[in-house]
XYZ file of C-alpha atoms in Angstrom:
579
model
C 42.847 218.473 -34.329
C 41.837 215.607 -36.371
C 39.514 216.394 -39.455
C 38.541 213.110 -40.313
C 35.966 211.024 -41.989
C 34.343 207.282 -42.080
C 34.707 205.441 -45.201
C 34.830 201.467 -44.872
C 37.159 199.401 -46.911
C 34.194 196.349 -47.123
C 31.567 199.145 -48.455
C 33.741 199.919 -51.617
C 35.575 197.775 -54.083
C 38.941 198.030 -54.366
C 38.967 199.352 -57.771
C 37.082 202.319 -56.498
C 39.436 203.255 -53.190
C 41.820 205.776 -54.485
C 38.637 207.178 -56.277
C 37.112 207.744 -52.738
C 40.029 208.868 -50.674
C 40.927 211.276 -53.312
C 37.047 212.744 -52.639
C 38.019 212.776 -48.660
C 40.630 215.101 -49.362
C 38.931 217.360 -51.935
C 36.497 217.628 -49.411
C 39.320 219.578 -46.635
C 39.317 216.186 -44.199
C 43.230 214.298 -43.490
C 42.175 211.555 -42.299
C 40.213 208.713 -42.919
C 38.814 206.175 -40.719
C 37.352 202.850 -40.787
C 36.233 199.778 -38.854
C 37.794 196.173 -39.672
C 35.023 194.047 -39.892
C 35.263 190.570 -38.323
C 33.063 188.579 -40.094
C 34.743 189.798 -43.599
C 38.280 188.085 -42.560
C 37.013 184.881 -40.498
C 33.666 184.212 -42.285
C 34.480 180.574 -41.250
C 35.979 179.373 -37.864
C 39.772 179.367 -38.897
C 39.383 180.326 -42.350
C 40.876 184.326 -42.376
C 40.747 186.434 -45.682
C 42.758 189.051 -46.126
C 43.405 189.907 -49.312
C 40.810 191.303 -52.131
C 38.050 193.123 -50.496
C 39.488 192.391 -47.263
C 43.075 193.943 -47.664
C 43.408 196.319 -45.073
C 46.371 196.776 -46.070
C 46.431 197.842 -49.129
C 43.927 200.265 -48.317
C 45.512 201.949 -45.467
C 48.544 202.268 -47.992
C 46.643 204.088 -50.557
C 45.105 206.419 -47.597
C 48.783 207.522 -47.264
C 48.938 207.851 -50.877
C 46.400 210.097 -51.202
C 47.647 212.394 -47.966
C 45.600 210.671 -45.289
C 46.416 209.813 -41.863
C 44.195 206.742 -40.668
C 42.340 205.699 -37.797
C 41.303 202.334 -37.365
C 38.523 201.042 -35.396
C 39.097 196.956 -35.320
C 36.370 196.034 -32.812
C 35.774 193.323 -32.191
C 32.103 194.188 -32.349
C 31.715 197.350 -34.769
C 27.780 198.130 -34.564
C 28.026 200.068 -38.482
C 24.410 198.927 -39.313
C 26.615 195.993 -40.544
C 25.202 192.238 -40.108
C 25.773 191.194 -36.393
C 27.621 194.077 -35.804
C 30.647 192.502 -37.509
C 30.555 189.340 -35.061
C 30.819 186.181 -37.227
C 27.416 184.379 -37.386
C 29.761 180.958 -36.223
C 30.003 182.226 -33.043
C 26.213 181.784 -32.904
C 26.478 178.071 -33.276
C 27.010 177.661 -29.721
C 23.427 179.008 -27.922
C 25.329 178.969 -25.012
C 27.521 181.900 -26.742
C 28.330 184.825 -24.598
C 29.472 188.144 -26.633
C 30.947 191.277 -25.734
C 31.989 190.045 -22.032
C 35.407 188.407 -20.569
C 34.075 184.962 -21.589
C 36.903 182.528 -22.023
C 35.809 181.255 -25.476
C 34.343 184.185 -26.579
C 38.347 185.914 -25.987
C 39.490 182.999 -27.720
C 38.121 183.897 -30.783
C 38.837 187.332 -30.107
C 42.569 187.039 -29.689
C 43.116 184.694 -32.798
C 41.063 187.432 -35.030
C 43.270 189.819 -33.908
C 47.179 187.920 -34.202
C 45.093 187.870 -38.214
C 44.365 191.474 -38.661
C 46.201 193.700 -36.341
C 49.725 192.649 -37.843
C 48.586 195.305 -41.114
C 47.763 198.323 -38.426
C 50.679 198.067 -36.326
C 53.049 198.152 -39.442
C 51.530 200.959 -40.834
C 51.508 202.899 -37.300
C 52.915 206.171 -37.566
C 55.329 205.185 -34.421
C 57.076 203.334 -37.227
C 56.665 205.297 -40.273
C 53.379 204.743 -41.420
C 49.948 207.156 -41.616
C 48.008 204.818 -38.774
C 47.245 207.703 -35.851
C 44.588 206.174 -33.476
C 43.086 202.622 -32.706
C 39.592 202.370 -31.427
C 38.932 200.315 -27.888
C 36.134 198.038 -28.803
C 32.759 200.614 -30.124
C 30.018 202.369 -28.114
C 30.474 199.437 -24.982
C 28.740 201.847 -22.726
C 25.699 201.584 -24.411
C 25.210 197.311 -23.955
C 27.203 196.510 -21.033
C 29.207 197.356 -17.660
C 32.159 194.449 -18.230
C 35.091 196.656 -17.091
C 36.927 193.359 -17.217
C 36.523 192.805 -20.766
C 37.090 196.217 -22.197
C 40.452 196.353 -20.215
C 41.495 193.206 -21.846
C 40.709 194.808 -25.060
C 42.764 197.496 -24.276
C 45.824 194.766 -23.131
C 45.598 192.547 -26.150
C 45.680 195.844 -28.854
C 48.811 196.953 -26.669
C 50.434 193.376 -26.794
C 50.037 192.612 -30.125
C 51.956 196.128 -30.769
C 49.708 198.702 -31.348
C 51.159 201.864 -29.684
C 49.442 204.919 -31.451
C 46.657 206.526 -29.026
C 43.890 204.627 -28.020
C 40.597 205.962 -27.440
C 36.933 204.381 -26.732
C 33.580 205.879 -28.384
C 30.170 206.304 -26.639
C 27.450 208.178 -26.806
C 27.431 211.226 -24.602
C 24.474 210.149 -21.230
C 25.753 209.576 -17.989
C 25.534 206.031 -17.843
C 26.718 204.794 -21.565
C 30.058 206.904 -20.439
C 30.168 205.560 -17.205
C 29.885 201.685 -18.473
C 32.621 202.487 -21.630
C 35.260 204.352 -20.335
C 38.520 202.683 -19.698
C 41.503 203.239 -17.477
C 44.709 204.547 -19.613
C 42.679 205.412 -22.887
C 41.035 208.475 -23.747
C 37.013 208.688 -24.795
C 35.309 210.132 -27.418
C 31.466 210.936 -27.916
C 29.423 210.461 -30.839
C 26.471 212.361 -31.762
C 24.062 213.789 -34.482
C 23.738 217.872 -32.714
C 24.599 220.101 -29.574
C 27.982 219.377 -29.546
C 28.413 221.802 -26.473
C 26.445 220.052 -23.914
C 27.816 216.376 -25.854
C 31.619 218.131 -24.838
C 30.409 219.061 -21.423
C 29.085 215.570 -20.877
C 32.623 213.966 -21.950
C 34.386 216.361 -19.759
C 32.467 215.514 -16.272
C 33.667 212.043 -16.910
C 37.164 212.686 -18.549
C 38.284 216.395 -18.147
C 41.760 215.719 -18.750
C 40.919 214.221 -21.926
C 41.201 216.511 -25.507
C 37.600 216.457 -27.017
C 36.831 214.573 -30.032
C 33.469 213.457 -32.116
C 34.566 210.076 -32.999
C 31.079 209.666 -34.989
C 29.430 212.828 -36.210
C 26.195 211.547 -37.483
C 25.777 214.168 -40.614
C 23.278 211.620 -42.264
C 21.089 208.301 -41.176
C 20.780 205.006 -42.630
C 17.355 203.379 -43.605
C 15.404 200.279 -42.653
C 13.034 198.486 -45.455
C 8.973 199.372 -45.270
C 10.528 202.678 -43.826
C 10.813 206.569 -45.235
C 14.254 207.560 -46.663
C 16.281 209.251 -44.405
C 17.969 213.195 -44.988
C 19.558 215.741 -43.384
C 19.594 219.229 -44.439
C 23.262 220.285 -46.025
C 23.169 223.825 -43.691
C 21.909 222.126 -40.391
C 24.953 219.590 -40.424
C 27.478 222.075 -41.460
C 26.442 224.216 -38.760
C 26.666 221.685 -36.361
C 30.302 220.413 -37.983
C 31.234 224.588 -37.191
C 30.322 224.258 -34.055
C 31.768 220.952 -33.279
C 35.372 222.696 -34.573
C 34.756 226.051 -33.155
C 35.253 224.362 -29.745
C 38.548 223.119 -30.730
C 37.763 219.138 -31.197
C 38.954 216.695 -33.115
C 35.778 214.992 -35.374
C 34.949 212.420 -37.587
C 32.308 212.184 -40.114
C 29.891 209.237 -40.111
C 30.129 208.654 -42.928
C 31.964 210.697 -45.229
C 31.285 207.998 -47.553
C 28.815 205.033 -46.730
C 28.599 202.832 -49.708
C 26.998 199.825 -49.910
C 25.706 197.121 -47.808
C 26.557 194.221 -51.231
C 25.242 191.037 -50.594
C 23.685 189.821 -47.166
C 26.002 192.264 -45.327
C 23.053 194.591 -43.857
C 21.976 194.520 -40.284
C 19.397 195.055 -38.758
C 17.460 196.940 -35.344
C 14.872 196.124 -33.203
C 12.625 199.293 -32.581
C 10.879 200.223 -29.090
C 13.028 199.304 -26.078
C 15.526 197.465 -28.856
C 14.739 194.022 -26.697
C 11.263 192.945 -27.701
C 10.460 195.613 -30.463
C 9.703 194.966 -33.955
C 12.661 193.747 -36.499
C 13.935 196.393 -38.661
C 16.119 195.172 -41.784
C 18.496 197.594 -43.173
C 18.184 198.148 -46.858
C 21.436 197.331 -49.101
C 22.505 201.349 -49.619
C 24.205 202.796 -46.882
C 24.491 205.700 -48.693
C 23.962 207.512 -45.862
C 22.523 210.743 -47.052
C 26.531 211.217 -46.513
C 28.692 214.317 -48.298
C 29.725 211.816 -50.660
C 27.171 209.573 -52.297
C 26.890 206.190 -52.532
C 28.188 206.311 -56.494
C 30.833 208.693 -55.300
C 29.703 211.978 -56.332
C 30.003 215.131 -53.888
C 26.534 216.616 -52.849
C 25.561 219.959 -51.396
C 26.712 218.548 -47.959
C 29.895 217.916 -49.622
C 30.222 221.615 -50.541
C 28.394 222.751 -47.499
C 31.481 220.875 -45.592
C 34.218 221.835 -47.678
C 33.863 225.220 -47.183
C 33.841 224.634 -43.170
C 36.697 222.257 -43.207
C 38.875 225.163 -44.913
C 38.882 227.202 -42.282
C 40.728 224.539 -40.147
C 42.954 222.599 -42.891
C 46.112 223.927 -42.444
C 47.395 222.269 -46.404
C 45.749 223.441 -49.782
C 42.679 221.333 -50.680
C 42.772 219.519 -53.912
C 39.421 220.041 -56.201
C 37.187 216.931 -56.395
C 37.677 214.728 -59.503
C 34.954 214.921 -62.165
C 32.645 212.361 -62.505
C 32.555 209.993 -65.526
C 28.957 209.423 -67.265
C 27.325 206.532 -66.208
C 25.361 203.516 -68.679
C 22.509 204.466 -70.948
C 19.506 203.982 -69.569
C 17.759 200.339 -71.133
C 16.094 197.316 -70.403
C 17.267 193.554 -70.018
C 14.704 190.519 -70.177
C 15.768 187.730 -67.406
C 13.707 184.893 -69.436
C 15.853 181.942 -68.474
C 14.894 180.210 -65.794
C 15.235 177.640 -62.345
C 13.700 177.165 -60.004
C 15.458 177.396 -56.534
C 14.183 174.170 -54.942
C 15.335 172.452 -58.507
C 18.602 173.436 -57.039
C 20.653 170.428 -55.330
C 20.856 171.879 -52.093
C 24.241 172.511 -50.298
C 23.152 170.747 -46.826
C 20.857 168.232 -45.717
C 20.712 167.947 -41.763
C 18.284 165.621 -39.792
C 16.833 166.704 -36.482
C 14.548 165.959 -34.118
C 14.018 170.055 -33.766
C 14.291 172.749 -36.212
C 18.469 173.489 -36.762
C 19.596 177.602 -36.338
C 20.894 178.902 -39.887
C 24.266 178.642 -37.290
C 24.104 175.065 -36.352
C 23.918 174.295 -40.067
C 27.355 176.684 -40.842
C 24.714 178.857 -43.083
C 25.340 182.460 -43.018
C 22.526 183.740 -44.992
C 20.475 182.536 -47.385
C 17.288 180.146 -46.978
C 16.896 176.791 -45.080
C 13.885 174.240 -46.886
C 12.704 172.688 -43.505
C 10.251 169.703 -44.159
C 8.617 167.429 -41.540
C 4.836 165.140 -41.550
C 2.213 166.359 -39.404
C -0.218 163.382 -38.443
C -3.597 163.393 -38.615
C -6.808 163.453 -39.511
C -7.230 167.190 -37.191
C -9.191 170.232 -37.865
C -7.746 173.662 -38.404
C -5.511 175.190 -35.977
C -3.049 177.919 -35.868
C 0.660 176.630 -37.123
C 2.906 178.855 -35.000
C 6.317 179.483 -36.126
C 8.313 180.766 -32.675
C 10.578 182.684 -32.866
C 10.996 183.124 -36.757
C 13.798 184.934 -38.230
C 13.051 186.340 -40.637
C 11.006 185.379 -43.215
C 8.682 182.156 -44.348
C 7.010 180.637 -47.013
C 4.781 177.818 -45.573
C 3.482 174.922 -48.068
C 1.089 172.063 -46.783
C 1.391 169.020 -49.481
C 3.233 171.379 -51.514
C 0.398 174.080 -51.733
C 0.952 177.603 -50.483
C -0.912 178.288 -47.190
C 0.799 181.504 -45.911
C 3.534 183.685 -46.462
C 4.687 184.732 -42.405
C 7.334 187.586 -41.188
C 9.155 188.166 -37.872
C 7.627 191.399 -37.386
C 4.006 190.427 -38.672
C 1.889 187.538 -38.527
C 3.909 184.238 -37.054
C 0.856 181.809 -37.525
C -1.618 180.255 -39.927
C -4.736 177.968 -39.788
C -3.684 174.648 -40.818
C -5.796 171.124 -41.114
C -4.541 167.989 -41.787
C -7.859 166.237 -43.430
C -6.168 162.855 -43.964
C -3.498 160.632 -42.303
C -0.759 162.844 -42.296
C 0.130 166.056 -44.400
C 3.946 166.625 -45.677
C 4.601 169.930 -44.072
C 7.551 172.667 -45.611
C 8.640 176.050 -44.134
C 11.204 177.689 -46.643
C 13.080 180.240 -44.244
C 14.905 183.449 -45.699
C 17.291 185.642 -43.229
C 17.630 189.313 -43.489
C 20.219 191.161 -41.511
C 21.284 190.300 -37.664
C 20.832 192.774 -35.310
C 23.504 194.682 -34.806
C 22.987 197.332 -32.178
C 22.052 196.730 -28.767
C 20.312 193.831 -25.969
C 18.975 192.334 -29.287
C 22.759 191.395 -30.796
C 23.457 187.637 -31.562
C 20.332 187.301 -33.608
C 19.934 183.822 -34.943
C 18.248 182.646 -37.854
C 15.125 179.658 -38.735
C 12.881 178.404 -36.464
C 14.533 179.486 -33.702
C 11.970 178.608 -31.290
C 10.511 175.803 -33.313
C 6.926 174.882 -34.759
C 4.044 174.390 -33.053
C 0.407 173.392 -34.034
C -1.828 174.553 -31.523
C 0.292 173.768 -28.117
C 1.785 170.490 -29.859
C 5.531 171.262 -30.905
C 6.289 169.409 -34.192
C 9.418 166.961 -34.201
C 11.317 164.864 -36.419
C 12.750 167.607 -39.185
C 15.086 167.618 -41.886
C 17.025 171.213 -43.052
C 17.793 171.660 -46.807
C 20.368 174.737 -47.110
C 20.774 176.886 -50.197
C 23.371 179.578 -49.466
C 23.062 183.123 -51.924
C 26.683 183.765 -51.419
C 27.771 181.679 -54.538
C 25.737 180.935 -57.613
C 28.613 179.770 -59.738
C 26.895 175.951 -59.816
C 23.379 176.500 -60.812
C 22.326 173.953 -62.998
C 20.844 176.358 -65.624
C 19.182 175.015 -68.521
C 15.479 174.883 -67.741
C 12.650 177.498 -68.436
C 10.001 175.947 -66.815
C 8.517 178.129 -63.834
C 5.508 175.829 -62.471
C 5.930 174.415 -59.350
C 6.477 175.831 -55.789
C 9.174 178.088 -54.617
C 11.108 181.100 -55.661
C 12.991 181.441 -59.092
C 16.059 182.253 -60.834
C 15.653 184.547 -63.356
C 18.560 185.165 -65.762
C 19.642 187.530 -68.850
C 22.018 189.445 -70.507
C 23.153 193.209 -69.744
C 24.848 194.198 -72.893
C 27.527 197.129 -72.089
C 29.851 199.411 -74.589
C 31.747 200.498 -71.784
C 31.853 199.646 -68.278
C 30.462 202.528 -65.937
C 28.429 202.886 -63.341
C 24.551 202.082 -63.230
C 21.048 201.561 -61.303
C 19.433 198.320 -61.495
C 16.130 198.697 -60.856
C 13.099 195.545 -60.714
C 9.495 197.657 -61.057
C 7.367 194.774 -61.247
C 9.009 192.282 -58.996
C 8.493 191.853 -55.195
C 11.602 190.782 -53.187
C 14.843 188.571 -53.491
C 18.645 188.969 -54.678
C 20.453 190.051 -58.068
C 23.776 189.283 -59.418
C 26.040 190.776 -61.543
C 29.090 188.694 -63.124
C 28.450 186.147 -60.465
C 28.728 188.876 -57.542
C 25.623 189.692 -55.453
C 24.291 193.383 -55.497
C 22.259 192.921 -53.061
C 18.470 192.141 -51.399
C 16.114 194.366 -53.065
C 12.163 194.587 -52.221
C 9.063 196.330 -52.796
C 8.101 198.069 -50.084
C 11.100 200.457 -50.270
C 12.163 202.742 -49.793
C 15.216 201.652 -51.742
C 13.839 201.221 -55.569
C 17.240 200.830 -57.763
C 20.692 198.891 -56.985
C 23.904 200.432 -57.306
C 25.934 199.081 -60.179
C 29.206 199.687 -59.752
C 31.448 199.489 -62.993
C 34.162 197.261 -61.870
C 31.781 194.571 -61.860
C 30.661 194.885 -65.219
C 33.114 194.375 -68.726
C 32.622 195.133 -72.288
C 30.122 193.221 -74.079
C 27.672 190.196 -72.173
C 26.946 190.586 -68.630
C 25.282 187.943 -66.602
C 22.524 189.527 -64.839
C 20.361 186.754 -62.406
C 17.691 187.522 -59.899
C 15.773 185.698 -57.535
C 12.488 185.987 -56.500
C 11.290 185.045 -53.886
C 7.488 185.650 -54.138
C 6.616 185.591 -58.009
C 6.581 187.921 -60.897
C 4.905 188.660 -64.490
C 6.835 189.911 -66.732
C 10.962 189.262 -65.767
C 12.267 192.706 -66.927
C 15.143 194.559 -65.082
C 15.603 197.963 -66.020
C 18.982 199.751 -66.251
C 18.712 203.336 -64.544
C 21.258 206.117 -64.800
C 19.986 207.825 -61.352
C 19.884 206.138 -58.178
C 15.945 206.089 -56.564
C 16.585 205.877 -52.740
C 13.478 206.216 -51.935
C 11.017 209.510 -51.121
C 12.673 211.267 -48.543
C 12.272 213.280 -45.050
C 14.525 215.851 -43.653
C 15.631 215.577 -40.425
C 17.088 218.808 -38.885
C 18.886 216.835 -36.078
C 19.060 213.081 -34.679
C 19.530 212.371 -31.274
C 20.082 209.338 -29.886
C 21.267 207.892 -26.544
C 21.839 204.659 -27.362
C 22.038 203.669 -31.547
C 18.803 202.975 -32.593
């Protein structure tokens, strides 16, 4: 029996993992498990980090520090509510780009990801001394496709490049999600949220010889923006975790700890039949409503668990660590200014049609397209097909409509003289990561029409949010078109956590130090950033924001409790395939 539980290396600085694997183990579980995600090591074709946030590693080393066995789930697709499911956005490039199937270039890829980031698991197996127990088979393949194929040579190239610790495969427990994921030679798992008798009975009409396991225990949810925080009652999941062990199964907790979606790392859903239905950001947390919060702190599901987990850990459990105090609660005026479109761009690309974020090597960000429209012609609807995910539209550099994916996609537009000088200023939120909808590119994917005329002759100005190292600060003028930099100084004694919160502003990016927080907006439910204190020093800290749609009175406050967001219990979730 396996008492395990999800916490992912990319989700937590480095600083902080011994903090959080220490909490694992206070809280009764032995081992920990995580995905590798793809698009952390190979963010460019070729280019492979593995060190830093990225140093698998080193984290699987201090799991066996802190008395944890490990099992690693390396994908290559991941789901995790994480951007693209964990598939680099590169591969996207290509339109013609087949995922998740036994394509020949798609394997390509696969194979030279994994000669990069399997040669850390298999040294750390514990066939050869190490605390690695189990390596996942790809993640909930069942529930998007039937390529028995592919999944087999999954299975072949983990085996070849040396892993030899149990295999298994994950799916949700209905009929045909187990019937498209299983594989020959490896044992499956089942994830779910309740009823973890008829979930085992499911498992066992399709694999009775294997030992039952929960590979994902969903004992929280994650949220999407312009939606209600997510909960789950402490007692209902520990009762459900009771059962899950009362039948003698291994489980995992998703998520023991979620932490934090930093930067443009968030995916996405599409709701309805997950094929046409409306676009569904996640937020940055990915707290999870989890046993361990997003700052680190045990809850009441924490001790709800703990006491259920005793009754099946066989070693004494250590107490939980006490929290330090987080930073003073204040306020920090961002009065320096830039404009973004004062901002050399990183890209300029000509085309006769409107470039993918992919075809111009941007992962996230926003994309400045610009192109005439001739005239003289009355007012008809500019449609914007296919727009992911967000535009500003300006006609002669006046504002004529703000559009979204999941909203309005059109605007009246005239063009009273010769010509008018039309821009579209394009922001990306997550990629879909979860079902029919995955390989979600960004722009103008469809292209621009007015009325049934498609506009041609473009040109694509990129400004990536990754990296704000080269801003040309200096200027405080505002005026003009376009979002705005917005930049001050957060003054600190000590470094600790904190909760950056933006009342009056209405949706864009912060920094801290250089290093992006992440995406922040006002419809919620998400109202404060998580701060973590490695990121912050003694004295002056650079604190910049962007804004995307305007704001009053530039002040950031500095909260010392996180505001998630009003909240609904949920007794149980059920899903058959991950919405």
């Amino acid at each position: 029996m396996l008492l395990s539980g999800a916490l992912h290396y990319f989700r937590v600085l480095p600083e902080q993992w011994p903090h959080r694997l220490a909490m694992l183990r206070a809280m009764g579980l032995d081992t920990v498990e995580t995905y590798l995600a793809w698009n952390l090591h190979e963010p460019e074709r070729g280019r492979f980090v593995l060190g830093g946030r990225a140093d698998v590693g080193r984290f699987l080393d201090l799991a066996a520090d802190a008395g944890l066995d490990a099992i690693v789930r390396p994908g290559p697709y991941i789901c995790a509510e994480w951007d693209n499911g964990g598939l680099p956005s590169w591969l996207l490039a290509d339109r013609s780009a087949r995922l998740r199937c036994h394509d020949r270039a798609y394997l390509g890829h696969v194979a030279r990801y994994f000669d990069a980031v399997l040669p850390a698991v298999v040294e750390r197996q514990r066939t050869r001394g190490g605390n690695v127990v189990m390596v996942q088979v790809e993640n909930e393949y069942g529930a998007y496709g039937t390529d028995r194929r592919y999944l087999e040579w999954v299975r072949d190239a983990l085996r070849e490049r040396g892993v030899d610790v149990p295999l298994r495969t994950s799916d949700p427990p209905t009929d045909y999600v187990l019937a498209g994921g299983v594989v020959p030679g490896v044992a499956a798992a089942v994830n779910f949220g309740h009823d973890p008798e008829t979930a085992f009975a499911t498992l066992a009409r399709y694999r009775p010889d294997d030992p039952p396991m929960c590979m994902e225990f969903w004992d929280g949810w994650f949220d999407h923006w312009g939606e209600r925080h997510s909960t789950r009652d402490a007692a209902d999941a520990a009762n459900v975790l009771e059962r899950i062990l009362a039948t003698g199964a291994s489980v995992n907790l998703y998520m023991a700890h979620g932490g934090t979606n930093f930067g443009t790392t968030a995916g996405a859903n599409l709701g309805g039949d997950e094929s046409t239905g409306a676009y569904q950001p996640t937020v940055t947390s990915y707290d999870y409503n989890a046993p361990i919060d997003e700052r680190g702190a045990p809850t009441a599901k924490f001790h709800a668990f703990r006491e259920v987990l005793a009754k099946y850990q066989a070693r004494a459990i250590p107490e939980p660590e006490a929290m330090p105090p987080v930073l003073p609660a204040g306020t920090v005026r961002l009065d320096e200014t830039l404009r973004l479109l004062d901002v050399p761009p990183a890209k300029v690309a000509e085309a006769v049609v409107p470039p993918t974020f992919e075809e111009l090597g941007l992962h996230h960000g926003l994309v400045l397209y610009r192109t005439r429209v001739p005239g003289p012609r009355g007012a008809h609807d500019l449609h914007l097909d296919g727009l992911a995910d967000r535009a500003h539209v300006y006609i002669d550099g006046a504002l004529a409509a703000v559009l979204e994916r999941s909203g309005e996609t059109s605007a009246p537009v005239g063009v009273p003289g010769g010509s008018a000088t039309l821009e579209i200023l394009v922001e990306s939120m997550g990629r879909v990561n979860y079902g029919p909808g995955l390989g979600d590119r960004k722009g103008l994917v469809g292209g621009v029409r007015h009325a049934r005329q498609f506009l041609h002759g473009w040109t694509a100005a990129t400004y990536p949010v990754d990296d704000i190292s080269h801003l040309p600060w200096g200027r405080r003028d505002r005026a003009g078109r376009g979002p705005v930099f917005h930049r001050g100084v957060l003054d600190v004694g000590e470094p600790r956590d904190g909760y950056l919160a933006l009342p009056d502003w209405t949706k864009g990016y912060a920094w801290v130090n250089g290093f992006c927080l992440g995406r922040y907006w006002d419809r919620g439910p998400q109202r404060t950033l998580y701060v973590p204190w490695p990121l912050l020093r003694r004295g002056a800290n650079e604190l910049v924001v962007l804004e995307l749609d305007g704001v009053a009175d530039p002040v950031a406050e500095i909260r010392t409790t996180p505001d998630l967001g009003a909240h609904r219990f949920r007794r149980t979730r059920c899903r058959t395939v991950r919405s």
